Coordinates of C-alpha atoms in Angstrom, one line a residue:
M796 CA -0.1 -12.0 20.0
A797 CA -1.0 -15.6 19.1
G798 CA -4.3 -15.6 17.3
K799 CA -4.2 -12.0 16.3
T800 CA -5.4 -11.1 12.8
V801 CA -4.9 -8.4 10.3
R802 CA -8.1 -6.8 11.6
D803 CA -6.4 -6.2 14.9
I804 CA -3.5 -4.1 13.5
M805 CA -4.7 -2.6 10.2
S806 CA -5.2 1.1 9.7
K807 CA -8.9 1.8 9.1
D808 CA -8.6 5.4 8.1
C809 CA -7.5 4.9 4.5
V810 CA -6.7 7.8 2.2
T811 CA -8.3 7.1 -1.1
V812 CA -8.8 8.6 -4.6
T813 CA -11.1 7.7 -7.5
L814 CA -10.5 7.5 -11.2
Q815 CA -11.9 11.0 -11.5
D816 CA -8.8 12.4 -9.6
N817 CA -5.6 13.3 -11.3
V818 CA -1.9 13.0 -10.6
F819 CA -1.6 16.4 -8.9
E820 CA -4.5 15.5 -6.5
I821 CA -2.8 12.2 -5.6
A822 CA 0.5 13.9 -4.9
L823 CA -1.3 16.6 -2.8
K824 CA -3.0 13.9 -0.7
M825 CA 0.3 12.1 -0.2
K826 CA 1.9 15.4 1.0
Q827 CA -1.0 16.3 3.3
H828 CA -1.1 12.9 4.9
D829 CA 2.6 12.2 4.8
I830 CA 2.1 8.9 3.0
G831 CA 3.4 7.3 -0.2
F832 CA 0.5 5.0 -0.9
V833 CA -3.1 5.8 -1.9
A834 CA -5.9 3.3 -2.6
V835 CA -8.0 3.9 -5.7
V836 CA -11.7 3.1 -5.1
D837 CA -15.0 3.0 -6.9
G838 CA -17.4 3.7 -4.1
K839 CA -15.8 1.3 -1.5
K840 CA -14.6 -1.2 -4.0
L841 CA -10.8 -1.3 -4.4
I842 CA -9.7 -1.1 -8.0
G843 CA -6.0 -0.4 -7.5
V844 CA -3.3 1.6 -5.8
V845 CA -1.0 4.5 -6.6
T846 CA 2.4 4.7 -4.8
D847 CA 4.8 7.6 -4.8
R848 CA 7.0 5.4 -7.0
D849 CA 4.1 5.0 -9.5
L850 CA 3.8 8.8 -9.7
V851 CA 7.5 9.1 -10.5
V852 CA 7.9 6.2 -12.9
R853 CA 4.6 6.2 -14.8
G854 CA 3.8 9.9 -14.3
Y855 CA 6.6 12.4 -14.2
A856 CA 9.3 10.3 -15.9
E857 CA 6.9 9.8 -18.8
K858 CA 6.4 13.6 -18.9
H859 CA 2.8 13.5 -17.8
S860 CA 1.5 16.7 -16.3
G861 CA -0.3 17.1 -13.0
S862 CA -3.7 16.9 -14.8
T863 CA -3.0 13.4 -16.0
A864 CA -5.7 10.9 -15.0
V865 CA -5.2 8.3 -12.3
E866 CA -5.7 5.7 -14.9
K867 CA -2.2 6.4 -16.4
V868 CA -0.4 5.7 -13.1
I869 CA -2.5 3.2 -11.3
T870 CA -1.3 -0.3 -10.4
K871 CA -4.3 -2.7 -10.8
D872 CA -2.8 -6.1 -10.3
I873 CA -2.3 -5.9 -6.6
A874 CA -2.1 -8.4 -3.7
T875 CA -4.8 -7.9 -1.1
I876 CA -5.6 -9.7 2.2
D877 CA -8.7 -10.6 4.2
P878 CA -9.0 -9.0 7.6
N879 CA -9.3 -12.4 9.3
T880 CA -5.9 -13.5 8.0
S881 CA -3.2 -14.1 10.6
I882 CA -0.6 -11.5 11.1
E883 CA 2.1 -14.1 10.4
E884 CA 0.5 -14.9 7.0
A885 CA 0.3 -11.1 6.2
A886 CA 4.1 -10.8 6.8
K887 CA 4.7 -13.8 4.5
I888 CA 2.5 -12.3 1.7
M889 CA 4.3 -9.0 2.0
A890 CA 7.7 -10.7 1.9
K891 CA 6.7 -12.9 -1.1
N892 CA 5.3 -10.0 -3.1
Q893 CA 8.0 -7.6 -1.9
I894 CA 5.6 -4.9 -0.8
R895 CA 5.4 -2.7 2.2
R896 CA 1.7 -2.0 2.3
L897 CA -1.2 -4.5 1.8
P898 CA -4.8 -3.4 1.2
V899 CA -7.3 -5.3 3.4
V900 CA -10.4 -6.2 1.5
E901 CA -13.6 -7.8 2.7
N902 CA -16.4 -8.7 0.3
G903 CA -14.7 -6.7 -2.4
E904 CA -14.6 -3.5 -0.3
L905 CA -11.5 -1.8 1.1
V906 CA -11.7 -1.9 4.9
G907 CA -8.1 -1.1 5.8
I908 CA -4.4 -1.1 5.0
V909 CA -1.7 -3.1 6.8
A910 CA 1.8 -1.7 6.5
I911 CA 5.1 -3.3 7.3
G912 CA 5.4 -0.9 10.3
D913 CA 2.1 -2.2 11.7
L914 CA 3.8 -5.6 11.9
A915 CA 6.9 -4.3 13.5
V916 CA 5.3 -2.3 16.3
R917 CA 3.1 -5.2 17.4
G918 CA 5.7 -6.9 19.6
S919 CA 6.2 -10.6 18.9
F920 CA 6.0 -10.2 15.1
E921 CA 9.1 -8.0 14.9
D922 CA 11.0 -11.0 13.4
E923 CA 8.4 -11.5 10.7
A924 CA 8.4 -7.8 9.9
G925 CA 12.2 -7.7 9.8
Q926 CA 12.3 -10.8 7.5
A927 CA 9.7 -9.3 5.2
L928 CA 11.5 -5.9 5.1
G929 CA 14.8 -7.7 4.5
K930 CA 13.3 -9.5 1.4
I931 CA 11.7 -6.3 0.1
S932 CA 14.9 -4.3 0.5
S933 CA 17.5 -7.0 -0.3
D934 CA 18.3 -5.7 -3.8
K935 CA 18.6 -2.1 -2.8
T936 CA 21.4 0.0 -1.2
P937 CA 20.2 1.4 2.1
V938 CA 19.9 5.2 2.4
G939 CA 23.2 6.6 3.6
A940 CA 25.2 3.4 3.1
R941 CA 27.9 4.6 0.7

């Protein structure tokens, strides 16, 4: 695994939406693809992301309807990573920013997504993925732990 980069493990088939889409269309894509994260693009340029949590907190909890524009729920200030970054560095960035998914951007264009699970299933980086996930989840009660 030494010398492996984000390019080696990232998902290249990214589900995306544009600013012309609405909250319902995002939720539908999340359901259809069984995901909780969608990149928002203008052409191939990444302009932000929407997570299932964004839909709840900025969308439905604010009483926005399904026809609400992406602009109301998008997260624009996001961490990204270059595809040539080491897998170890990706794990550190995810832990530091407490995120589970990291858009991979090359020359301003979205080329992939690396998820915490991508790190975990790649063998020798299980420790880094576990540490990253531990930092992300440290302030939360695990599901079923009551």
